[in-house]
Amino acid sequence: MAAGSAGRTSKIWRDGELIPWEDANIHVMSHVVHYGSCVFEGIRCYDTPSGPAVFRLQDHVRRLHDSCRIYRMPMQHGVEALAQACLDTVAANDVRSCYLRPVAIRTGEQMGVYPIDVPVETFIIAWKWGNYLGDDAMTNGVDVCVSSWRRSAPDTFPALAKAGGNYLNSQLSKVEARLDRYVEGIMLDSFGFIAEGSGENLFLVRDGVLYTSGLSSGILNGITRDSVIRIAEDLGYEVREQTLPREMLYISDEMFFSGTAAELTPIRSVDRIQVGTGKPGPITLAIQDQFMGIATGRIEDRYGWITPVAAAVEAER
Ligand SMILES: Cc1ncc(COP(=O)(O)O)c(C=O)c1O
């Protein structure tokens, strides 16, 4: 088994069929290999007292559809069908929890950039994945830096599309950060305002108010970000979405990443400047507790965010 394959499962959904992991292949001439033409999602399924349950499934599938529209990529499966396919993929792999990766890929065997008429194939992969930024990241926080690589300027790569090609930019930032012994890099937008991490949105806390960059700062419209905003407001905190100067990173009381893979990961330093006390702060912990509690079924799902797999798969039969 190849290095890094510890998360693999046994079945992959491919355009309506669950096929063996080993058979989920594409040709080297596929358009995506040469031109990065794919859009994808990352969705978590949590182990809850009523069995595996998928977090904000409809919202993720809707964003996949949005990404397809932006790239004029025909998606043959509707939102309901894809959502059901995600649930079927969890059930077929018999896992309690996992990370789901739906991906729509331009395949075909056609040379040249022009993508229209190149076939699109859709896959859904279930991957067993712990916290993305490290085992103790959620409790102790992570050390990060400001990246020398910026998010793409408006009118270059559409940041609201979760497209494979965008992640070349993320890779540059991530590798730079890791080589410099940080866990993650924070990228600024093309104007020098705070954007986001290579695969996470960012929240700052100062004087009890939460701040996060707006959608025009080259960020992905994160579903965890939206969950954080709703939880924070319901807990009575003010949340401001606005352009944020870089130096806010050095004077915040608390800071954390939000993302499906990273969940709610506290940040304890930026460019070796300590954030607050250097420990996860009380507002971060309160929101993290609510978020994880709802996702894992420990706290009542007052938002209708979780879809239990067994009930949905049973109802389809
Ligand atoms: C660049 C980027 N920003 C933000 C996020 C967080 O988005 P979400 O909370 O929807 O997973 C992700 C992860 O998908 C990402 O890749």
mmCIF file of C-alpha atoms and ligand atoms in Angstrom:
data_model
loop_
_atom_site.group_PDB
_atom_site.id
_atom_site.type_symbol
_atom_site.label_atom_id
_atom_site.label_comp_id
_atom_site.label_asym_id
_atom_site.label_seq_id
_atom_site.Cartn_x
_atom_site.Cartn_y
_atom_site.Cartn_z
ATOM 1 C CA MET A 1 0.000 0.000 0.000
ATOM 2 C CA ALA A 2 1.395 3.424 -0.951
ATOM 3 C CA ALA A 3 2.527 5.924 1.685
ATOM 4 C CA GLY A 4 -0.314 8.197 2.764
ATOM 5 C CA SER A 5 -2.990 5.658 1.865
ATOM 6 C CA ALA A 6 -4.050 4.923 5.460
ATOM 7 C CA GLY A 7 -7.367 6.699 4.964
ATOM 8 C CA ARG A 8 -8.534 4.599 2.023
ATOM 9 C CA THR A 9 -11.808 2.716 2.022
ATOM 10 C CA SER A 10 -13.143 0.034 -0.308
ATOM 11 C CA LYS A 11 -15.828 1.557 -2.588
ATOM 12 C CA ILE A 12 -15.950 4.701 -4.718
ATOM 13 C CA TRP A 13 -19.099 6.115 -6.277
ATOM 14 C CA ARG A 14 -18.699 6.792 -9.976
ATOM 15 C CA ASP A 15 -21.624 8.331 -11.858
ATOM 16 C CA GLY A 16 -24.276 6.231 -10.181
ATOM 17 C CA GLU A 17 -22.349 3.058 -9.427
ATOM 18 C CA LEU A 18 -20.331 1.955 -6.414
ATOM 19 C CA ILE A 19 -17.153 0.429 -7.776
ATOM 20 C CA PRO A 20 -14.056 -1.124 -6.128
ATOM 21 C CA TRP A 21 -11.444 1.408 -4.987
ATOM 22 C CA GLU A 22 -8.846 -0.029 -7.409
ATOM 23 C CA ASP A 23 -11.088 0.503 -10.443
ATOM 24 C CA ALA A 24 -11.689 4.237 -9.977
ATOM 25 C CA ASN A 25 -9.179 5.322 -12.632
ATOM 26 C CA ILE A 26 -8.923 7.990 -15.328
ATOM 27 C CA HIS A 27 -6.674 8.217 -18.418
ATOM 28 C CA VAL A 28 -3.443 10.281 -18.470
ATOM 29 C CA MET A 29 -4.879 12.210 -21.423
ATOM 30 C CA SER A 30 -7.756 13.425 -19.251
ATOM 31 C CA HIS A 31 -8.201 17.182 -19.575
ATOM 32 C CA VAL A 32 -7.903 17.558 -15.794
ATOM 33 C CA VAL A 33 -4.363 16.169 -15.765
ATOM 34 C CA HIS A 34 -3.097 18.853 -18.125
ATOM 35 C CA TYR A 35 -5.291 21.840 -17.289
ATOM 36 C CA GLY A 36 -6.518 21.335 -13.705
ATOM 37 C CA SER A 37 -10.157 21.180 -14.773
ATOM 38 C CA CYS A 38 -12.004 19.718 -11.828
ATOM 39 C CA VAL A 39 -14.221 21.024 -9.053
ATOM 40 C CA PHE A 40 -14.676 19.284 -5.762
ATOM 41 C CA GLU A 41 -16.044 19.296 -2.228
ATOM 42 C CA GLY A 42 -14.902 18.223 1.196
ATOM 43 C CA ILE A 43 -17.633 17.058 3.561
ATOM 44 C CA ARG A 44 -17.374 15.436 6.972
ATOM 45 C CA CYS A 45 -19.413 12.538 8.245
ATOM 46 C CA TYR A 46 -19.313 12.269 12.043
ATOM 47 C CA ASP A 47 -19.850 9.363 14.381
ATOM 48 C CA THR A 48 -22.958 10.328 16.381
ATOM 49 C CA PRO A 49 -25.082 8.407 18.937
ATOM 50 C CA SER A 50 -27.552 7.689 16.095
ATOM 51 C CA GLY A 51 -24.814 6.399 13.783
ATOM 52 C CA PRO A 52 -22.822 8.181 11.073
ATOM 53 C CA ALA A 53 -24.269 11.600 10.145
ATOM 54 C CA VAL A 54 -23.136 13.998 7.420
ATOM 55 C CA PHE A 55 -22.608 17.669 8.267
ATOM 56 C CA ARG A 56 -24.313 20.299 6.069
ATOM 57 C CA LEU A 57 -24.610 17.890 3.157
ATOM 58 C CA GLN A 58 -27.025 19.942 1.029
ATOM 59 C CA ASP A 59 -24.900 23.077 1.377
ATOM 60 C CA HIS A 60 -21.788 21.285 0.194
ATOM 61 C CA VAL A 61 -23.533 19.703 -2.763
ATOM 62 C CA ARG A 62 -25.013 23.068 -3.684
ATOM 63 C CA ARG A 63 -21.534 24.608 -3.651
ATOM 64 C CA LEU A 64 -20.319 21.827 -5.966
ATOM 65 C CA HIS A 65 -23.106 22.778 -8.354
ATOM 66 C CA ASP A 66 -22.114 26.446 -8.052
ATOM 67 C CA SER A 67 -18.496 25.574 -8.884
ATOM 68 C CA CYS A 68 -19.705 23.669 -11.984
ATOM 69 C CA ARG A 69 -21.784 26.654 -13.123
ATOM 70 C CA ILE A 70 -18.860 29.050 -12.804
ATOM 71 C CA TYR A 71 -16.744 26.786 -15.016
ATOM 72 C CA ARG A 72 -19.626 25.927 -17.403
ATOM 73 C CA MET A 73 -19.135 22.296 -16.481
ATOM 74 C CA PRO A 74 -22.291 20.240 -17.063
ATOM 75 C CA MET A 75 -23.208 18.335 -13.905
ATOM 76 C CA GLN A 76 -25.534 15.461 -14.726
ATOM 77 C CA HIS A 77 -26.539 14.718 -11.121
ATOM 78 C CA GLY A 78 -28.958 17.016 -9.290
ATOM 79 C CA VAL A 79 -28.417 18.204 -5.717
ATOM 80 C CA GLU A 80 -30.755 15.575 -4.235
ATOM 81 C CA ALA A 81 -29.180 12.742 -6.233
ATOM 82 C CA LEU A 82 -25.638 13.737 -5.287
ATOM 83 C CA ALA A 83 -26.573 14.135 -1.633
ATOM 84 C CA GLN A 84 -28.069 10.632 -1.666
ATOM 85 C CA ALA A 85 -24.957 9.328 -3.429
ATOM 86 C CA CYS A 86 -22.793 10.744 -0.620
ATOM 87 C CA LEU A 87 -24.904 8.896 1.948
ATOM 88 C CA ASP A 88 -24.776 5.696 -0.105
ATOM 89 C CA THR A 89 -20.979 5.990 -0.280
ATOM 90 C CA VAL A 90 -20.711 6.194 3.507
ATOM 91 C CA ALA A 91 -23.053 3.223 3.916
ATOM 92 C CA ALA A 92 -21.220 1.131 1.297
ATOM 93 C CA ASN A 93 -17.901 1.659 3.055
ATOM 94 C CA ASP A 94 -19.309 0.778 6.450
ATOM 95 C CA VAL A 95 -17.443 3.572 8.276
ATOM 96 C CA ARG A 96 -18.569 5.381 11.433
ATOM 97 C CA SER A 97 -16.945 8.634 10.356
ATOM 98 C CA CYS A 98 -15.079 9.884 7.285
ATOM 99 C CA TYR A 99 -14.262 12.780 4.996
ATOM 100 C CA LEU A 100 -16.231 12.707 1.739
ATOM 101 C CA ARG A 101 -14.642 14.008 -1.425
ATOM 102 C CA PRO A 102 -17.076 14.458 -4.319
ATOM 103 C CA VAL A 103 -15.151 15.536 -7.411
ATOM 104 C CA ALA A 104 -16.357 16.404 -10.916
ATOM 105 C CA ILE A 105 -13.556 15.905 -13.419
ATOM 106 C CA ARG A 106 -13.133 16.773 -17.069
ATOM 107 C CA THR A 107 -11.770 13.532 -18.463
ATOM 108 C CA GLY A 108 -12.021 12.623 -22.188
ATOM 109 C CA GLU A 109 -8.925 12.333 -24.376
ATOM 110 C CA GLN A 110 -8.645 15.717 -25.986
ATOM 111 C CA MET A 111 -5.588 17.967 -26.341
ATOM 112 C CA GLY A 112 -5.987 21.730 -25.934
ATOM 113 C CA VAL A 113 -7.258 24.075 -23.255
ATOM 114 C CA TYR A 114 -10.809 24.495 -24.596
ATOM 115 C CA PRO A 115 -12.920 22.435 -22.185
ATOM 116 C CA ILE A 116 -16.394 22.561 -23.694
ATOM 117 C CA ASP A 117 -17.528 19.119 -24.920
ATOM 118 C CA VAL A 118 -14.862 17.369 -22.842
ATOM 119 C CA PRO A 119 -16.766 14.717 -20.829
ATOM 120 C CA VAL A 120 -17.334 15.297 -17.120
ATOM 121 C CA GLU A 121 -17.211 12.349 -14.725
ATOM 122 C CA THR A 122 -18.210 12.543 -11.085
ATOM 123 C CA PHE A 123 -16.729 10.494 -8.279
ATOM 124 C CA ILE A 124 -17.364 10.399 -4.531
ATOM 125 C CA ILE A 125 -14.587 9.109 -2.320
ATOM 126 C CA ALA A 126 -14.827 8.320 1.405
ATOM 127 C CA TRP A 127 -11.549 8.871 3.244
ATOM 128 C CA LYS A 128 -10.774 8.188 6.902
ATOM 129 C CA TRP A 129 -9.278 11.428 8.166
ATOM 130 C CA GLY A 130 -8.444 12.871 11.569
ATOM 131 C CA ASN A 131 -7.875 16.560 12.177
ATOM 132 C CA TYR A 132 -6.098 18.081 9.180
ATOM 133 C CA LEU A 133 -3.676 20.279 11.106
ATOM 134 C CA GLY A 134 -2.460 17.662 13.602
ATOM 135 C CA ASP A 135 -3.661 15.460 16.441
ATOM 136 C CA ASP A 136 -3.397 18.063 19.192
ATOM 137 C CA ALA A 137 -4.180 21.081 16.990
ATOM 138 C CA MET A 138 -7.766 21.377 18.212
ATOM 139 C CA THR A 139 -6.733 21.529 21.861
ATOM 140 C CA ASN A 140 -3.363 23.301 21.805
ATOM 141 C CA GLY A 141 -3.581 25.444 18.674
ATOM 142 C CA VAL A 142 -1.082 25.838 15.824
ATOM 143 C CA ASP A 143 1.796 28.137 14.872
ATOM 144 C CA VAL A 144 1.309 29.868 11.531
ATOM 145 C CA CYS A 145 2.948 32.482 9.335
ATOM 146 C CA VAL A 146 1.905 35.035 6.763
ATOM 147 C CA SER A 147 2.635 33.559 3.367
ATOM 148 C CA SER A 148 4.660 35.342 0.710
ATOM 149 C CA TRP A 149 2.150 33.923 -1.779
ATOM 150 C CA ARG A 150 -1.108 35.870 -2.198
ATOM 151 C CA ARG A 151 -4.603 34.714 -3.047
ATOM 152 C CA SER A 152 -5.517 35.373 -6.670
ATOM 153 C CA ALA A 153 -6.701 38.831 -7.674
ATOM 154 C CA PRO A 154 -10.351 39.444 -8.588
ATOM 155 C CA ASP A 155 -11.022 38.483 -12.200
ATOM 156 C CA THR A 156 -8.226 35.938 -12.301
ATOM 157 C CA PHE A 157 -9.242 32.660 -10.630
ATOM 158 C CA PRO A 158 -12.766 32.674 -9.178
ATOM 159 C CA ALA A 159 -12.237 32.030 -5.474
ATOM 160 C CA LEU A 160 -15.878 31.085 -4.889
ATOM 161 C CA ALA A 161 -15.418 28.024 -7.098
ATOM 162 C CA LYS A 162 -13.772 25.164 -5.246
ATOM 163 C CA ALA A 163 -11.695 24.190 -8.261
ATOM 164 C CA GLY A 164 -8.666 21.894 -8.334
ATOM 165 C CA GLY A 165 -6.518 24.526 -10.077
ATOM 166 C CA ASN A 166 -6.929 26.968 -7.166
ATOM 167 C CA TYR A 167 -5.031 24.559 -4.974
ATOM 168 C CA LEU A 168 -1.747 25.107 -6.823
ATOM 169 C CA ASN A 169 -1.782 28.502 -5.113
ATOM 170 C CA SER A 170 -2.598 26.787 -1.814
ATOM 171 C CA GLN A 171 0.245 24.313 -2.319
ATOM 172 C CA LEU A 172 2.802 27.093 -2.730
ATOM 173 C CA SER A 173 1.703 28.634 0.536
ATOM 174 C CA LYS A 174 1.480 25.356 2.432
ATOM 175 C CA VAL A 175 4.905 24.127 1.333
ATOM 176 C CA GLU A 176 6.547 27.441 2.157
ATOM 177 C CA ALA A 177 4.974 27.400 5.624
ATOM 178 C CA ARG A 178 6.013 23.810 6.330
ATOM 179 C CA LEU A 179 9.594 24.363 5.132
ATOM 180 C CA ASP A 180 9.788 27.247 7.583
ATOM 181 C CA ARG A 181 8.408 24.944 10.327
ATOM 182 C CA TYR A 182 4.959 26.472 10.589
ATOM 183 C CA VAL A 183 1.813 24.369 10.413
ATOM 184 C CA GLU A 184 0.003 26.619 7.963
ATOM 185 C CA GLY A 185 0.308 29.860 5.995
ATOM 186 C CA ILE A 186 -2.157 32.735 6.009
ATOM 187 C CA MET A 187 -2.458 34.331 2.604
ATOM 188 C CA LEU A 188 -3.202 37.983 1.976
ATOM 189 C CA ASP A 189 -5.376 39.028 -0.946
ATOM 190 C CA SER A 190 -3.978 40.876 -3.954
ATOM 191 C CA PHE A 191 -4.467 44.208 -2.142
ATOM 192 C CA GLY A 192 -2.590 43.065 0.972
ATOM 193 C CA PHE A 193 -5.638 42.477 3.176
ATOM 194 C CA ILE A 194 -6.067 39.250 5.136
ATOM 195 C CA ALA A 195 -7.643 36.467 3.054
ATOM 196 C CA GLU A 196 -7.468 32.926 4.500
ATOM 197 C CA GLY A 197 -5.343 29.837 5.080
ATOM 198 C CA SER A 198 -4.386 27.484 2.246
ATOM 199 C CA GLY A 199 -7.447 25.356 3.033
ATOM 200 C CA GLU A 200 -9.286 27.201 5.820
ATOM 201 C CA ASN A 201 -11.073 30.451 6.566
ATOM 202 C CA LEU A 202 -9.852 32.637 9.381
ATOM 203 C CA PHE A 203 -11.449 34.351 12.385
ATOM 204 C CA LEU A 204 -9.873 36.923 14.702
ATOM 205 C CA VAL A 205 -11.228 38.067 18.065
ATOM 206 C CA ARG A 206 -10.499 41.449 19.569
ATOM 207 C CA ASP A 207 -12.324 42.940 22.566
ATOM 208 C CA GLY A 208 -15.035 40.290 22.359
ATOM 209 C CA VAL A 209 -15.870 40.964 18.672
ATOM 210 C CA LEU A 210 -15.227 38.386 15.927
ATOM 211 C CA TYR A 211 -13.740 39.513 12.623
ATOM 212 C CA THR A 212 -13.491 37.597 9.371
ATOM 213 C CA SER A 213 -12.611 38.618 5.804
ATOM 214 C CA GLY A 214 -15.442 39.269 3.366
ATOM 215 C CA LEU A 215 -16.094 37.300 0.180
ATOM 216 C CA SER A 216 -14.369 39.968 -1.938
ATOM 217 C CA SER A 217 -11.014 39.175 -0.272
ATOM 218 C CA GLY A 218 -10.383 36.152 -2.505
ATOM 219 C CA ILE A 219 -11.675 33.562 -0.029
ATOM 220 C CA LEU A 220 -13.751 30.435 -0.417
ATOM 221 C CA ASN A 221 -17.257 30.920 0.967
ATOM 222 C CA GLY A 222 -16.677 28.372 3.700
ATOM 223 C CA ILE A 223 -19.551 26.354 5.082
ATOM 224 C CA THR A 224 -17.774 26.023 8.430
ATOM 225 C CA ARG A 225 -17.286 29.813 8.329
ATOM 226 C CA ASP A 226 -21.037 30.214 7.942
ATOM 227 C CA SER A 227 -21.623 27.762 10.808
ATOM 228 C CA VAL A 228 -19.219 29.732 13.019
ATOM 229 C CA ILE A 229 -20.966 33.023 12.228
ATOM 230 C CA ARG A 230 -24.365 31.564 13.094
ATOM 231 C CA ILE A 231 -23.192 29.935 16.304
ATOM 232 C CA ALA A 232 -21.265 33.049 17.399
ATOM 233 C CA GLU A 233 -24.249 35.327 16.830
ATOM 234 C CA ASP A 234 -26.542 32.927 18.675
ATOM 235 C CA LEU A 235 -24.092 32.942 21.584
ATOM 236 C CA GLY A 236 -24.448 36.741 21.627
ATOM 237 C CA TYR A 237 -21.186 37.750 19.934
ATOM 238 C CA GLU A 238 -20.941 40.427 17.285
ATOM 239 C CA VAL A 239 -19.376 39.216 14.012
ATOM 240 C CA ARG A 240 -17.929 41.682 11.504
ATOM 241 C CA GLU A 241 -17.174 40.639 7.926
ATOM 242 C CA GLN A 242 -14.804 43.248 6.553
ATOM 243 C CA THR A 243 -11.446 43.921 4.933
ATOM 244 C CA LEU A 244 -8.776 43.306 7.552
ATOM 245 C CA PRO A 245 -5.283 44.794 7.593
ATOM 246 C CA ARG A 246 -2.429 42.343 8.111
ATOM 247 C CA GLU A 247 -1.436 43.836 11.457
ATOM 248 C CA MET A 248 -4.730 42.671 12.987
ATOM 249 C CA LEU A 249 -2.996 39.282 13.011
ATOM 250 C CA TYR A 250 -0.503 40.568 15.565
ATOM 251 C CA ILE A 251 -2.887 42.308 17.972
ATOM 252 C CA SER A 252 -5.809 39.895 18.207
ATOM 253 C CA ASP A 253 -6.822 38.337 21.524
ATOM 254 C CA GLU A 254 -7.819 35.058 19.873
ATOM 255 C CA MET A 255 -7.629 33.550 16.420
ATOM 256 C CA PHE A 256 -8.769 30.347 14.759
ATOM 257 C CA PHE A 257 -9.130 28.590 11.420
ATOM 258 C CA SER A 258 -12.436 27.173 10.266
ATOM 259 C CA GLY A 259 -12.848 24.487 7.631
ATOM 260 C CA THR A 260 -14.277 21.055 7.020
ATOM 261 C CA ALA A 261 -10.861 19.420 7.238
ATOM 262 C CA ALA A 262 -9.438 21.696 9.969
ATOM 263 C CA GLU A 263 -12.766 21.998 11.848
ATOM 264 C CA LEU A 264 -12.161 24.796 14.412
ATOM 265 C CA THR A 265 -8.427 24.970 14.993
ATOM 266 C CA PRO A 266 -7.084 27.635 17.371
ATOM 267 C CA ILE A 267 -4.008 29.621 16.305
ATOM 268 C CA ARG A 268 -1.441 30.286 19.019
ATOM 269 C CA SER A 269 1.091 32.388 17.117
ATOM 270 C CA VAL A 270 1.521 34.237 13.834
ATOM 271 C CA ASP A 271 5.062 34.915 12.563
ATOM 272 C CA ARG A 272 6.229 33.871 16.066
ATOM 273 C CA ILE A 273 4.141 36.612 17.697
ATOM 274 C CA GLN A 274 1.956 35.018 20.364
ATOM 275 C CA VAL A 275 -1.811 35.314 19.983
ATOM 276 C CA GLY A 276 -3.342 36.463 23.294
ATOM 277 C CA THR A 277 -2.126 34.185 26.084
ATOM 278 C CA GLY A 278 -0.798 31.617 23.588
ATOM 279 C CA LYS A 279 -3.624 29.240 24.593
ATOM 280 C CA PRO A 280 -7.006 28.807 22.886
ATOM 281 C CA GLY A 281 -9.199 31.664 24.144
ATOM 282 C CA PRO A 282 -12.670 31.421 25.748
ATOM 283 C CA ILE A 283 -14.641 32.587 22.692
ATOM 284 C CA THR A 284 -12.792 30.164 20.415
ATOM 285 C CA LEU A 285 -13.453 27.317 22.849
ATOM 286 C CA ALA A 286 -17.138 28.186 23.289
ATOM 287 C CA ILE A 287 -17.746 28.189 19.517
ATOM 288 C CA GLN A 288 -15.603 25.096 18.978
ATOM 289 C CA ASP A 289 -17.584 23.258 21.654
ATOM 290 C CA GLN A 290 -20.919 24.141 20.044
ATOM 291 C CA PHE A 291 -19.690 23.309 16.543
ATOM 292 C CA MET A 292 -18.204 19.940 17.456
ATOM 293 C CA GLY A 293 -21.108 19.190 19.800
ATOM 294 C CA ILE A 294 -23.699 19.685 17.061
ATOM 295 C CA ALA A 295 -21.637 17.847 14.424
ATOM 296 C CA THR A 296 -21.102 14.812 16.657
ATOM 297 C CA GLY A 297 -24.650 14.699 18.052
ATOM 298 C CA ARG A 298 -23.653 15.665 21.617
ATOM 299 C CA ILE A 299 -25.609 18.923 21.380
ATOM 300 C CA GLU A 300 -29.067 19.152 19.828
ATOM 301 C CA ASP A 301 -28.930 20.058 16.130
ATOM 302 C CA ARG A 302 -30.994 23.243 16.359
ATOM 303 C CA TYR A 303 -29.996 24.297 12.829
ATOM 304 C CA GLY A 304 -30.893 21.103 10.934
ATOM 305 C CA TRP A 305 -27.276 20.640 9.871
ATOM 306 C CA ILE A 306 -26.808 16.899 10.218
ATOM 307 C CA THR A 307 -28.181 14.107 8.046
ATOM 308 C CA PRO A 308 -28.064 10.643 9.657
ATOM 309 C CA VAL A 309 -26.878 8.136 7.061
ATOM 310 C CA ALA A 310 -28.858 5.063 8.113
ATOM 311 C CA ALA A 311 -32.288 6.763 8.015
ATOM 312 C CA ALA A 312 -31.633 8.281 4.592
ATOM 313 C CA VAL A 313 -30.294 5.064 3.074
ATOM 314 C CA GLU A 314 -33.214 3.097 4.575
ATOM 315 C CA ALA A 315 -35.767 5.588 3.201
ATOM 316 C CA GLU A 316 -34.328 5.179 -0.303
ATOM 317 C CA ARG A 317 -34.780 1.376 -0.263
HETATM 318 C C1 LIG B 1 -9.205 27.611 0.404
HETATM 319 C C2 LIG B 1 -10.217 27.177 1.395
HETATM 320 N N1 LIG B 1 -10.791 28.100 2.185
HETATM 321 C C3 LIG B 1 -11.714 27.756 3.102
HETATM 322 C C4 LIG B 1 -12.104 26.450 3.272
HETATM 323 C C5 LIG B 1 -13.150 26.101 4.290
HETATM 324 O O1 LIG B 1 -14.362 25.802 3.650
HETATM 325 P P1 LIG B 1 -15.407 24.796 4.324
HETATM 326 O O2 LIG B 1 -15.651 25.311 5.682
HETATM 327 O O3 LIG B 1 -16.601 24.896 3.452
HETATM 328 O O4 LIG B 1 -14.783 23.473 4.307
HETATM 329 C C6 LIG B 1 -11.536 25.454 2.471
HETATM 330 C C7 LIG B 1 -11.937 24.050 2.617
HETATM 331 O O5 LIG B 1 -12.750 23.571 1.912
HETATM 332 C C8 LIG B 1 -10.577 25.829 1.509
HETATM 333 O O6 LIG B 1 -10.007 24.911 0.735
#
